[in-house]
Short mmCIF file of C-alpha atoms in Angstrom, two decimals:
data_model
loop_
_atom_site.label_atom_id
_atom_site.label_comp_id
_atom_site.label_asym_id
_atom_site.label_seq_id
_atom_site.Cartn_x
_atom_site.Cartn_y
_atom_site.Cartn_z
CA MET A 1 24.47 -18.17 -14.25
CA ASP A 2 22.38 -19.03 -11.21
CA PRO A 3 20.96 -16.19 -9.16
CA ILE A 4 22.69 -15.61 -5.85
CA PHE A 5 19.40 -15.42 -3.96
CA ILE A 6 15.81 -16.52 -4.64
CA TYR A 7 12.67 -15.69 -2.70
CA THR A 8 9.27 -17.17 -3.52
CA MET A 9 6.09 -15.12 -3.14
CA LYS A 10 2.48 -15.16 -4.27
CA VAL A 11 0.50 -12.21 -5.55
CA ARG A 12 -2.03 -10.85 -3.07
CA ASP A 13 -5.30 -9.73 -4.61
CA TYR A 14 -5.11 -6.26 -3.03
CA GLU A 15 -1.86 -5.68 -4.94
CA CYS A 16 -3.78 -5.75 -8.22
CA ASP A 17 -5.46 -2.74 -9.74
CA THR A 18 -8.56 -2.25 -11.86
CA GLN A 19 -6.72 -3.55 -14.93
CA GLY A 20 -6.52 -6.89 -13.09
CA HIS A 21 -2.71 -6.71 -12.93
CA VAL A 22 -0.27 -6.18 -10.09
CA ASN A 23 0.18 -2.42 -9.82
CA ASN A 24 3.64 -1.32 -11.04
CA ALA A 25 4.76 0.10 -7.71
CA ASN A 26 4.24 -3.27 -6.04
CA TYR A 27 7.03 -4.81 -8.10
CA GLN A 28 9.30 -2.37 -6.35
CA HIS A 29 7.98 -3.72 -3.05
CA TYR A 30 8.69 -7.29 -4.19
CA PHE A 31 12.27 -6.36 -5.12
CA GLU A 32 12.74 -4.65 -1.74
CA VAL A 33 11.30 -7.58 0.22
CA THR A 34 13.73 -9.88 -1.59
CA ARG A 35 16.74 -7.66 -0.83
CA HIS A 36 15.75 -7.53 2.84
CA GLU A 37 15.38 -11.33 2.95
CA PHE A 38 18.80 -11.58 1.33
CA LEU A 39 20.15 -9.22 4.02
CA GLU A 40 18.60 -11.43 6.69
CA LYS A 41 20.27 -14.48 5.16
CA VAL A 42 23.67 -12.81 5.46
CA GLY A 43 22.94 -11.86 9.06
CA LEU A 44 21.75 -8.26 8.69
CA ASN A 45 18.39 -6.77 9.64
CA PHE A 46 17.23 -3.58 7.92
CA TYR A 47 15.50 -2.12 10.99
CA GLN A 48 18.23 -3.09 13.46
CA LEU A 49 20.78 -1.44 11.15
CA HIS A 50 18.61 1.69 11.10
CA LYS A 51 18.59 1.79 14.90
CA GLN A 52 22.42 1.63 14.80
CA GLY A 53 22.46 4.63 12.44
CA ILE A 54 23.17 2.58 9.30
CA ASP A 55 20.71 3.05 6.45
CA ALA A 56 20.83 1.31 3.10
CA VAL A 57 19.11 3.81 0.84
CA VAL A 58 17.97 3.31 -2.75
CA SER A 59 19.43 6.03 -4.97
CA ARG A 60 18.18 4.83 -8.35
CA VAL A 61 15.85 2.18 -9.73
CA GLU A 62 15.33 1.01 -13.27
CA ILE A 63 12.57 -1.53 -13.86
CA ARG A 64 11.47 -3.08 -17.16
CA TYR A 65 7.99 -4.54 -17.10
CA LYS A 66 7.58 -7.49 -19.47
CA VAL A 67 4.53 -9.59 -18.57
CA PRO A 68 2.00 -8.67 -15.90
CA LEU A 69 1.40 -10.80 -12.84
CA ILE A 70 -2.22 -11.32 -11.81
CA GLY A 71 -3.96 -12.23 -8.54
CA MET A 72 -2.73 -15.43 -6.80
CA ASP A 73 0.18 -15.95 -9.27
CA ARG A 74 3.17 -17.58 -7.64
CA PHE A 75 6.51 -16.08 -8.61
CA ILE A 76 10.14 -16.05 -7.66
CA CYS A 77 12.04 -12.87 -7.11
CA THR A 78 15.81 -13.05 -7.41
CA VAL A 79 18.98 -11.22 -6.72
CA SER A 80 20.60 -12.40 -9.94
CA ARG A 81 23.83 -10.54 -9.49
CA LEU A 82 25.38 -7.99 -7.15
CA GLU A 83 27.99 -5.38 -8.11
CA ARG A 84 29.99 -2.90 -6.08
CA VAL A 85 30.65 0.28 -8.13
CA GLY A 86 32.21 3.24 -6.32
CA LEU A 87 30.19 3.75 -3.15
CA LYS A 88 27.18 1.98 -4.63
CA TYR A 89 25.87 -1.53 -4.55
CA ILE A 90 23.95 -2.47 -7.68
CA PHE A 91 21.37 -5.23 -7.31
CA HIS A 92 20.31 -6.96 -10.52
CA GLN A 93 16.95 -8.54 -9.83
CA GLU A 94 14.28 -10.46 -11.71
CA ILE A 95 10.70 -11.57 -11.18
CA VAL A 96 9.77 -14.85 -12.86
CA ARG A 97 6.29 -16.42 -12.89
CA GLN A 98 6.51 -19.89 -11.42
CA SER A 99 3.92 -21.70 -13.52
CA ASP A 100 5.80 -21.22 -16.81
CA ASN A 101 9.14 -19.55 -15.99
CA VAL A 102 8.19 -16.41 -17.89
CA LEU A 103 10.23 -13.30 -17.04
CA CYS A 104 7.79 -10.68 -15.74
CA ALA A 105 10.11 -7.86 -14.69
CA ARG A 106 13.80 -7.06 -14.52
CA ALA A 107 15.36 -4.41 -12.32
CA LYS A 108 18.63 -2.68 -11.59
CA ILE A 109 18.54 -1.10 -8.14
CA GLU A 110 21.33 1.13 -6.85
CA VAL A 111 21.79 1.34 -3.11
CA VAL A 112 24.07 3.61 -1.11
CA ASN A 113 24.97 3.49 2.54
CA LEU A 114 24.30 6.31 4.97
CA VAL A 115 25.93 6.30 8.39
CA ASN A 116 24.20 8.78 10.68
CA GLY A 117 22.74 10.37 7.56
CA LYS A 118 26.10 10.79 5.76
CA LEU A 119 27.09 8.96 2.56
CA SER A 120 29.71 6.41 3.63
CA GLN A 121 31.77 3.44 2.57
CA PRO A 122 29.38 0.47 2.84
CA GLU A 123 31.73 -1.50 5.09
CA VAL A 124 29.06 -3.49 6.92
CA PHE A 125 27.72 -4.58 3.52
CA ASP A 126 31.18 -5.34 2.10
CA GLU A 127 31.67 -7.79 4.92
CA ALA A 128 28.19 -9.32 4.61
CA PHE A 129 28.26 -9.64 0.82
CA LYS A 130 31.86 -10.76 0.39
CA GLU A 131 30.92 -14.22 -0.90
CA TYR A 132 28.58 -12.79 -3.52
CA ILE A 133 30.71 -10.19 -5.27
CA MET B 1 10.95 25.43 -19.12
CA ASP B 2 7.71 25.21 -17.16
CA PRO B 3 6.27 21.76 -16.50
CA ILE B 4 3.21 20.91 -18.56
CA PHE B 5 1.30 19.66 -15.54
CA ILE B 6 1.60 20.10 -11.77
CA TYR B 7 -0.22 18.24 -9.01
CA THR B 8 0.13 19.09 -5.33
CA MET B 9 0.09 16.38 -2.67
CA LYS B 10 1.04 15.89 0.95
CA VAL B 11 2.86 12.90 2.40
CA ARG B 12 0.61 10.57 4.40
CA ASP B 13 2.24 9.10 7.50
CA TYR B 14 1.44 5.52 6.48
CA GLU B 15 3.55 6.03 3.35
CA CYS B 16 6.68 6.35 5.51
CA ASP B 17 8.72 3.40 6.67
CA THR B 18 10.78 2.70 9.76
CA GLN B 19 13.59 4.94 8.48
CA GLY B 20 11.07 7.82 8.82
CA HIS B 21 11.09 8.42 5.05
CA VAL B 22 8.52 7.87 2.33
CA ASN B 23 9.09 4.32 1.10
CA ASN B 24 10.63 4.24 -2.38
CA ALA B 25 7.73 2.46 -4.04
CA ASN B 26 5.36 5.24 -2.99
CA TYR B 27 7.14 7.72 -5.25
CA GLN B 28 6.04 5.52 -8.10
CA HIS B 29 2.48 5.87 -6.79
CA TYR B 30 2.87 9.66 -6.70
CA PHE B 31 4.11 9.71 -10.29
CA GLU B 32 1.18 7.50 -11.37
CA VAL B 33 -1.39 9.62 -9.54
CA THR B 34 -0.03 12.70 -11.30
CA ARG B 35 -0.19 11.06 -14.74
CA HIS B 36 -3.79 9.99 -14.11
CA GLU B 37 -4.71 13.52 -12.99
CA PHE B 38 -3.06 14.81 -16.15
CA LEU B 39 -5.14 12.31 -18.16
CA GLU B 40 -8.27 13.56 -16.42
CA LYS B 41 -7.35 17.13 -17.32
CA VAL B 42 -7.17 16.20 -21.01
CA GLY B 43 -10.50 14.39 -20.76
CA LEU B 44 -9.43 10.78 -20.28
CA ASN B 45 -10.15 8.45 -17.38
CA PHE B 46 -7.83 5.49 -16.75
CA TYR B 47 -10.59 3.12 -15.59
CA GLN B 48 -13.11 4.13 -18.28
CA LEU B 49 -10.41 3.56 -20.91
CA HIS B 50 -9.78 0.11 -19.42
CA LYS B 51 -13.46 -0.74 -19.72
CA GLN B 52 -13.26 0.25 -23.41
CA GLY B 53 -10.31 -2.14 -23.86
CA ILE B 54 -7.65 0.60 -23.90
CA ASP B 55 -4.86 0.19 -21.35
CA ALA B 56 -1.97 2.55 -20.85
CA VAL B 57 0.71 0.25 -19.50
CA VAL B 58 4.06 1.20 -17.98
CA SER B 59 6.85 -0.64 -19.77
CA ARG B 60 9.85 0.92 -18.03
CA VAL B 61 10.55 3.23 -15.12
CA GLU B 62 13.73 4.95 -14.09
CA ILE B 63 13.67 6.91 -10.84
CA ARG B 64 16.51 8.81 -9.20
CA TYR B 65 16.02 9.46 -5.50
CA LYS B 66 17.70 12.67 -4.33
CA VAL B 67 16.27 13.85 -1.01
CA PRO B 68 13.75 11.88 1.06
CA LEU B 69 10.29 13.20 1.83
CA ILE B 70 9.06 12.74 5.39
CA GLY B 71 5.60 12.58 7.02
CA MET B 72 3.27 15.53 6.30
CA ASP B 73 5.67 17.16 3.76
CA ARG B 74 3.85 19.02 1.04
CA PHE B 75 5.23 18.50 -2.44
CA ILE B 76 4.45 19.04 -6.07
CA CYS B 77 4.66 16.28 -8.61
CA THR B 78 5.05 17.34 -12.23
CA VAL B 79 4.88 16.11 -15.74
CA SER B 80 7.82 18.24 -16.84
CA ARG B 81 7.90 17.05 -20.40
CA LEU B 82 6.20 14.47 -22.62
CA GLU B 83 7.81 12.73 -25.60
CA ARG B 84 6.42 10.38 -28.23
CA VAL B 85 9.14 7.90 -29.34
CA GLY B 86 8.05 5.03 -31.59
CA LEU B 87 5.00 3.46 -29.97
CA LYS B 88 5.94 4.81 -26.56
CA TYR B 89 5.08 7.87 -24.59
CA ILE B 90 7.87 9.00 -22.27
CA PHE B 91 6.81 11.01 -19.22
CA HIS B 92 9.54 13.07 -17.59
CA GLN B 93 8.42 13.74 -14.04
CA GLU B 94 9.73 15.38 -10.89
CA ILE B 95 8.85 15.58 -7.23
CA VAL B 96 9.77 18.86 -5.53
CA ARG B 97 9.32 19.61 -1.82
CA GLN B 98 7.16 22.69 -1.47
CA SER B 99 8.74 24.29 1.60
CA ASP B 100 12.13 24.88 -0.06
CA ASN B 101 11.79 23.84 -3.72
CA VAL B 102 14.28 21.01 -3.27
CA LEU B 103 14.18 18.31 -5.94
CA CYS B 104 13.38 15.02 -4.19
CA ALA B 105 13.06 12.61 -7.11
CA ARG B 106 13.17 12.61 -10.89
CA ALA B 107 11.66 9.96 -13.13
CA LYS B 108 11.44 8.84 -16.72
CA ILE B 109 8.40 6.63 -17.22
CA GLU B 110 7.72 4.83 -20.51
CA VAL B 111 4.14 3.97 -21.30
CA VAL B 112 2.74 1.88 -24.14
CA ASN B 113 -0.80 1.47 -25.31
CA LEU B 114 -2.61 -1.86 -25.39
CA VAL B 115 -5.88 -2.18 -27.27
CA ASN B 116 -7.66 -5.39 -26.27
CA GLY B 117 -4.33 -6.61 -24.91
CA LYS B 118 -2.35 -5.93 -28.13
CA LEU B 119 0.42 -3.33 -28.46
CA SER B 120 -1.06 -0.54 -30.59
CA GLN B 121 -0.59 2.95 -31.92
CA PRO B 122 -1.57 5.22 -29.03
CA GLU B 123 -4.10 7.16 -31.07
CA VAL B 124 -6.40 8.13 -28.23
CA PHE B 125 -3.38 9.57 -26.43
CA ASP B 126 -2.01 11.31 -29.55
CA GLU B 127 -5.27 13.19 -29.76
CA ALA B 128 -5.42 13.97 -26.03
CA PHE B 129 -1.79 15.06 -25.71
CA LYS B 130 -1.47 16.97 -28.99
CA GLU B 131 -0.99 20.35 -27.28
CA TYR B 132 1.79 19.01 -25.07
CA ILE B 133 4.13 17.31 -27.53
CA MET C 1 -24.37 18.21 14.36
CA ASP C 2 -21.46 19.44 12.29
CA PRO C 3 -18.31 17.33 12.23
CA ILE C 4 -15.41 18.75 14.23
CA PHE C 5 -12.94 18.21 11.41
CA ILE C 6 -13.22 17.66 7.66
CA TYR C 7 -10.49 16.63 5.21
CA THR C 8 -11.04 16.40 1.47
CA MET C 9 -9.33 13.72 -0.61
CA LYS C 10 -9.64 12.07 -4.00
CA VAL C 11 -9.39 8.36 -4.72
CA ARG C 12 -6.11 7.33 -6.34
CA ASP C 13 -6.45 4.64 -8.99
CA TYR C 14 -3.86 2.38 -7.34
CA GLU C 15 -6.09 2.24 -4.25
CA CYS C 16 -8.72 0.34 -6.23
CA ASP C 17 -8.70 -3.40 -6.67
CA THR C 18 -9.84 -5.72 -9.43
CA GLN C 19 -13.50 -5.21 -8.44
CA GLY C 20 -12.99 -1.57 -9.49
CA HIS C 21 -13.57 -0.35 -5.91
CA VAL C 22 -11.30 1.17 -3.31
CA ASN C 23 -9.86 -1.77 -1.37
CA ASN C 24 -11.31 -2.00 2.15
CA ALA C 25 -8.02 -1.51 3.94
CA ASN C 26 -7.54 1.85 2.23
CA TYR C 27 -10.53 3.30 4.06
CA GLN C 28 -8.56 2.69 7.21
CA HIS C 29 -5.73 4.69 5.65
CA TYR C 30 -8.15 7.52 4.83
CA PHE C 31 -9.43 7.58 8.41
CA GLU C 32 -5.84 7.64 9.72
CA VAL C 33 -4.76 10.42 7.36
CA THR C 34 -7.71 12.49 8.56
CA ARG C 35 -6.87 11.93 12.23
CA HIS C 36 -3.26 12.94 11.60
CA GLU C 37 -4.39 16.09 9.76
CA PHE C 38 -6.65 16.85 12.71
CA LEU C 39 -3.68 16.37 15.04
CA GLU C 40 -1.67 18.77 12.90
CA LYS C 41 -4.47 21.32 13.12
CA VAL C 42 -4.32 21.20 16.93
CA GLY C 43 -0.55 21.57 16.86
CA LEU C 44 0.61 17.95 17.15
CA ASN C 45 2.69 15.89 14.73
CA PHE C 46 2.44 12.09 14.83
CA TYR C 47 6.11 11.49 14.00
CA GLN C 48 7.48 14.23 16.28
CA LEU C 49 5.40 12.79 19.13
CA HIS C 50 6.88 9.36 18.40
CA LYS C 51 10.40 10.79 18.63
CA GLN C 52 9.45 12.18 22.07
CA GLY C 53 8.29 8.70 23.15
CA ILE C 54 4.57 9.44 22.81
CA ASP C 55 2.64 7.07 20.57
CA ALA C 56 -1.04 7.27 19.78
CA VAL C 57 -1.90 3.65 19.05
CA VAL C 58 -5.12 2.26 17.60
CA SER C 59 -6.51 -0.45 19.89
CA ARG C 60 -9.78 -1.18 18.07
CA VAL C 61 -11.47 -0.29 14.79
CA GLU C 62 -15.00 -0.87 13.65
CA ILE C 63 -15.83 0.11 10.08
CA ARG C 64 -19.15 -0.26 8.27
CA TYR C 65 -18.88 -0.19 4.50
CA LYS C 66 -21.98 1.25 2.81
CA VAL C 67 -21.24 2.34 -0.75
CA PRO C 68 -17.94 1.74 -2.54
CA LEU C 69 -15.76 4.58 -3.77
CA ILE C 70 -14.24 4.19 -7.23
CA GLY C 71 -11.20 5.66 -8.99
CA MET C 72 -10.96 9.48 -9.03
CA ASP C 73 -14.00 9.96 -6.72
CA ARG C 74 -13.70 13.02 -4.52
CA PHE C 75 -14.76 12.51 -0.94
CA ILE C 76 -14.62 14.10 2.46
CA CYS C 77 -13.43 12.26 5.51
CA THR C 78 -14.56 13.61 8.86
CA VAL C 79 -13.95 13.39 12.53
CA SER C 80 -17.65 13.69 13.35
CA ARG C 81 -17.27 13.40 17.08
CA LEU C 82 -14.57 12.69 19.65
CA GLU C 83 -15.10 10.99 23.01
CA ARG C 84 -12.81 10.36 25.97
CA VAL C 85 -13.74 7.06 27.69
CA GLY C 86 -11.39 5.81 30.39
CA LEU C 87 -7.89 5.92 28.95
CA LYS C 88 -9.22 5.80 25.40
CA TYR C 89 -10.09 8.38 22.82
CA ILE C 90 -12.86 7.27 20.50
CA PHE C 91 -12.94 8.89 17.06
CA HIS C 92 -16.24 8.71 15.21
CA GLN C 93 -15.46 9.18 11.54
CA GLU C 94 -17.29 9.16 8.23
CA ILE C 95 -16.44 9.09 4.54
CA VAL C 96 -18.91 10.88 2.29
CA ARG C 97 -18.74 11.01 -1.51
CA GLN C 98 -18.63 14.63 -2.59
CA SER C 99 -20.65 14.43 -5.83
CA ASP C 100 -23.88 13.37 -4.12
CA ASN C 101 -23.24 13.44 -0.34
CA VAL C 102 -23.72 9.67 -0.08
CA LEU C 103 -22.29 8.07 3.07
CA CYS C 104 -19.69 5.51 1.96
CA ALA C 105 -18.26 4.33 5.27
CA ARG C 106 -18.59 5.00 8.97
CA ALA C 107 -15.99 4.14 11.60
CA LYS C 108 -15.42 4.08 15.31
CA ILE C 109 -11.70 4.07 16.06
CA GLU C 110 -10.33 3.65 19.58
CA VAL C 111 -6.92 5.11 20.31
CA VAL C 112 -4.78 4.75 23.41
CA ASN C 113 -1.68 6.61 24.41
CA LEU C 114 1.65 4.94 25.05
CA VAL C 115 4.44 6.88 26.75
CA ASN C 116 7.76 5.07 26.30
CA GLY C 117 5.75 1.98 25.42
CA LYS C 118 3.52 2.07 28.54
CA LEU C 119 -0.23 2.69 28.53
CA SER C 120 -0.67 6.18 29.98
CA GLN C 121 -3.10 8.99 30.61
CA PRO C 122 -3.36 10.81 27.28
CA GLU C 123 -2.47 14.20 28.75
CA VAL C 124 -0.91 15.68 25.64
CA PHE C 125 -4.12 14.81 23.77
CA ASP C 126 -6.41 16.07 26.56
CA GLU C 127 -4.77 19.45 26.21
CA ALA C 128 -4.85 19.41 22.39
CA PHE C 129 -8.44 18.22 22.09
CA LYS C 130 -9.98 20.24 24.93
CA GLU C 131 -12.14 22.36 22.63
CA TYR C 132 -13.56 19.30 20.88
CA ILE C 133 -14.71 17.11 23.76
CA MET D 1 -11.06 -25.46 18.98
CA ASP D 2 -8.68 -25.61 16.07
CA PRO D 3 -8.94 -22.93 13.41
CA ILE D 4 -10.49 -24.06 10.15
CA PHE D 5 -7.76 -22.45 8.08
CA ILE D 6 -4.22 -21.22 8.75
CA TYR D 7 -1.95 -19.17 6.51
CA THR D 8 1.64 -18.32 7.38
CA MET D 9 3.17 -14.97 6.41
CA LYS D 10 6.11 -12.79 7.31
CA VAL D 11 6.03 -9.04 7.87
CA ARG D 12 7.53 -7.04 5.02
CA ASP D 13 9.53 -4.00 6.12
CA TYR D 14 7.53 -1.63 3.88
CA GLU D 15 4.40 -2.58 5.84
CA CYS D 16 5.83 -0.93 8.96
CA ASP D 17 5.47 2.74 9.74
CA THR D 18 7.64 5.27 11.53
CA GLN D 19 6.65 3.81 14.91
CA GLY D 20 8.45 0.64 13.77
CA HIS D 21 5.20 -1.37 13.80
CA VAL D 22 3.06 -2.84 11.07
CA ASN D 23 0.59 -0.12 10.10
CA ASN D 24 -2.94 -0.93 11.28
CA ALA D 25 -4.46 -1.04 7.83
CA ASN D 26 -2.06 -3.80 6.82
CA TYR D 27 -3.65 -6.20 9.30
CA GLN D 28 -6.79 -5.84 7.25
CA HIS D 29 -4.73 -6.83 4.20
CA TYR D 30 -3.41 -9.89 6.08
CA PHE D 31 -6.95 -10.95 7.02
CA GLU D 32 -8.08 -10.49 3.39
CA VAL D 33 -5.14 -12.45 1.98
CA THR D 34 -5.98 -15.30 4.35
CA ARG D 35 -9.67 -15.33 3.35
CA HIS D 36 -8.70 -15.39 -0.34
CA GLU D 37 -6.28 -18.27 0.29
CA PHE D 38 -9.07 -20.07 2.12
CA LEU D 39 -11.35 -19.44 -0.89
CA GLU D 40 -8.66 -20.88 -3.16
CA LYS D 41 -8.45 -23.97 -0.96
CA VAL D 42 -12.19 -24.59 -1.37
CA GLY D 43 -11.89 -24.11 -5.13
CA LEU D 44 -12.92 -20.46 -5.55
CA ASN D 45 -10.91 -17.58 -6.99
CA PHE D 46 -11.83 -14.02 -5.99
CA TYR D 47 -11.00 -12.49 -9.39
CA GLN D 48 -12.59 -15.27 -11.45
CA LEU D 49 -15.76 -14.90 -9.37
CA HIS D 50 -15.71 -11.16 -10.07
CA LYS D 51 -15.49 -11.81 -13.80
CA GLN D 52 -18.59 -14.05 -13.43
CA GLY D 53 -20.44 -11.18 -11.71
CA ILE D 54 -20.07 -12.61 -8.19
CA ASP D 55 -18.48 -10.30 -5.66
CA ALA D 56 -17.81 -11.13 -2.02
CA VAL D 57 -17.90 -7.71 -0.40
CA VAL D 58 -16.90 -6.76 3.13
CA SER D 59 -19.76 -4.94 4.85
CA ARG D 60 -18.26 -4.55 8.32
CA VAL D 61 -14.93 -5.12 10.05
CA GLU D 62 -14.07 -5.09 13.71
CA ILE D 63 -10.41 -5.50 14.63
CA ARG D 64 -8.83 -5.49 18.09
CA TYR D 65 -5.13 -4.75 18.12
CA LYS D 66 -3.30 -6.44 20.98
CA VAL D 67 0.44 -6.62 20.34
CA PRO D 68 2.19 -4.98 17.39
CA LEU D 69 4.08 -6.97 14.78
CA ILE D 70 7.43 -5.59 13.66
CA GLY D 71 9.57 -6.00 10.53
CA MET D 72 10.43 -9.59 9.54
CA ASP D 73 8.15 -11.15 12.23
CA ARG D 74 6.68 -14.46 11.13
CA PHE D 75 3.03 -14.91 11.99
CA ILE D 76 0.05 -17.10 11.27
CA CYS D 77 -3.27 -15.68 10.24
CA THR D 78 -6.30 -17.86 10.78
CA VAL D 79 -9.90 -18.29 9.93
CA SER D 80 -10.80 -19.52 13.42
CA ARG D 81 -14.48 -19.90 12.80
CA LEU D 82 -17.04 -19.16 10.10
CA GLU D 83 -20.70 -18.32 10.68
CA ARG D 84 -23.62 -17.82 8.33
CA VAL D 85 -26.05 -15.22 9.75
CA GLY D 86 -28.87 -14.06 7.49
CA LEU D 87 -27.30 -13.14 4.17
CA LYS D 88 -23.90 -12.60 5.77
CA TYR D 89 -20.87 -14.72 6.33
CA ILE D 90 -18.94 -13.79 9.45
CA PHE D 91 -15.25 -14.67 9.48
CA HIS D 92 -13.61 -14.83 12.89
CA GLN D 93 -9.90 -14.39 12.34
CA GLU D 94 -6.73 -14.07 14.38
CA ILE D 95 -3.12 -13.09 13.87
CA VAL D 96 -0.62 -14.89 16.10
CA ARG D 97 3.12 -14.22 16.22
CA GLN D 98 4.96 -17.43 15.49
CA SER D 99 7.99 -17.04 17.75
CA ASP D 100 5.97 -17.04 20.99
CA ASN D 101 2.32 -17.74 20.05
CA VAL D 102 1.25 -14.28 21.23
CA LEU D 103 -2.11 -13.09 19.92
CA CYS D 104 -1.47 -9.86 17.98
CA ALA D 105 -4.90 -9.07 16.54
CA ARG D 106 -8.39 -10.52 16.44
CA ALA D 107 -11.03 -9.68 13.86
CA LYS D 108 -14.65 -10.24 13.00
CA ILE D 109 -15.26 -9.60 9.32
CA GLU D 110 -18.73 -9.60 7.77
CA VAL D 111 -18.99 -10.42 4.10
CA VAL D 112 -22.02 -10.23 1.83
CA ASN D 113 -22.49 -11.56 -1.64
CA LEU D 114 -23.34 -9.39 -4.63
CA VAL D 115 -24.49 -10.97 -7.87
CA ASN D 116 -24.29 -8.47 -10.71
CA GLY D 117 -24.16 -5.75 -8.07
CA LYS D 118 -27.30 -6.94 -6.17
CA LEU D 119 -27.29 -8.32 -2.62
CA SER D 120 -27.98 -12.05 -3.01
CA GLN D 121 -28.10 -15.39 -1.25
CA PRO D 122 -24.45 -16.52 -1.09
CA GLU D 123 -25.14 -19.85 -2.76
CA VAL D 124 -21.73 -20.32 -4.31
CA PHE D 125 -20.21 -19.80 -0.86
CA ASP D 126 -22.75 -22.05 0.90
CA GLU D 127 -21.62 -24.86 -1.36
CA ALA D 128 -17.91 -24.09 -0.96
CA PHE D 129 -18.01 -23.65 2.81
CA LYS D 130 -20.40 -26.48 3.66
CA GLU D 131 -17.79 -28.50 5.55
CA TYR D 132 -16.81 -25.53 7.69
CA ILE D 133 -20.13 -24.27 9.01
#
C-alpha cells in the first residue's frame, strides 16, 4: 500500500553524533517535520492552530531503529497510514534511505487534540484528514 | 521501589517550541543524557567506548508523554529499573517535575551492543551493570 | 575582574558532532542559557516577559572559538561584563573548561528590547541590571 | 554580485522557540548546512575529510540578525562570497526569506584547517575552491 504522504529530506551533519550516525532524537524531529508538512498540505498550520487555541499534542511515540542514517544521506519520511482510535490519531511513519530503499526507522506516533488546553474531539483534524482515513 | 539512578536537570528555553512546551524530541535527549551519566557513574564513557569499537545503540524507544515541561522547570530524570532480555538492555526511565513531583514522561528504551559494528553480547555492560540487574 | 554571573554546565553527548567536538551552534545555546539564568537571578523570566509583550532579541553575535569542548566536559559559562550602548545591551561572555581553566570560547552578544514588536528603551532590563552596569 | 552558492531550506517548527521565531543558534546551523552542501558540490565531504584527518573548524562567527524567520518559512541561504586571508577562509553568507526577498540574517564565518589536529595550510580547500576565490 502506498504511503499517504511522502517528504524528502537530507541529513544535516550537525544532526550526527560522535558515532557518526544521526542521533536518535533527530528521527523524532524528522517524523514531526513530516507530519507538519502533511498538515500544511491539508490546509492546516501548526503554529496558526496554536494561536487559535488548538494544539495537536503527541501523547505516545514508539520508534524502532533499524539502520542508521549518516551525514548527507538523502531519505524519505512517510506517513504510511493514519488511524483514528478513540480521541487519538495514530500516525504510522517510516524513514527510508533513498540510495537503496532500505528501511531505517519505523514509528507509531499517537496524537491527541487539546482545545484551550483541554482534551477534545479532534474535529478540525477529522475534517482535514477525511480523505486519508 | 527507588530508582537506580537519578539525574537532575533544568529545562533550557531553547528546548521549548512555539506551544511553550519542551519539544517532544528533547525528552529523548534527556533520557539519553541520564543514561550516559549513569554509564559514567559505573565507569564507562560513551565516546571512549566508541573509540574502542563498542557502541551502545538504541534499537527501540517507547515514550508516553503525560504533562508538559515548560521553560526553566527543574526536573529529575531517572533510570527506574534496568532489565537484561536476550541481547538487549531495557532501560525504564521517568521524568518527574521537581516542584510538585508530577510524572511528566515515562520511557522504555531498548539498547543493543555493537562491537565493531556487529551485534554482540553486551559483556562490558554486564560487568558494569551487575549491581543493578 | 570577576565575572558578574557564572553558570556551570556539562557537555551532553548529543551536542557533539562527528568530529567529536561540541557543535559550534551549541555554544550559542550555552551562552543563551546562561543569560536566561542570569535574568532569572535578577527576577525576570524570558517566557513570562514574552507573554507580557516584552522580548529580548539578539541582534548580533560574535563568537571566537579557541579550544573545543568534548563529551562530558564540565565547563562554566559566564557573563563577564554587561554594557548598555544606545538601545542595546552588550553581554560579554566566556566559556571556560573546568578541569584546567582553559578558555574555550568568548562571545559578545548584542540584545535589543522589543515591546509589542517595536524597538524600545529596555527599561525593564535597566531596572533589573542596575547593579551590574 | 551573484552569490557563489545558494541552498534552499524551509523552517522546521521545532527550530522555533516560545517567541514564535527561529532560535538564534539555528541560523548558525543553517549557515553550516549550506557550507557543507557547497563542499559537497565541489567534491568534498565533511565527514570523509574528518576520517582522513582533515577538519575544517570554525574559529570565529559574526552574525547580524535582521528579521526573524517563523515556522514553515521558505528561505535561501547563500555563500555570497569567499575570501582566503592568511590561513583562514572567510565565508560571507546570507539568509533571505523567499516570499519577499527580505534579508533575515548576514554572517561572516572564519574557518581554519586542521590536519591531524594541527593548524595547516588549507590545501585541499584551495584546490576545491579555486574557481570561487
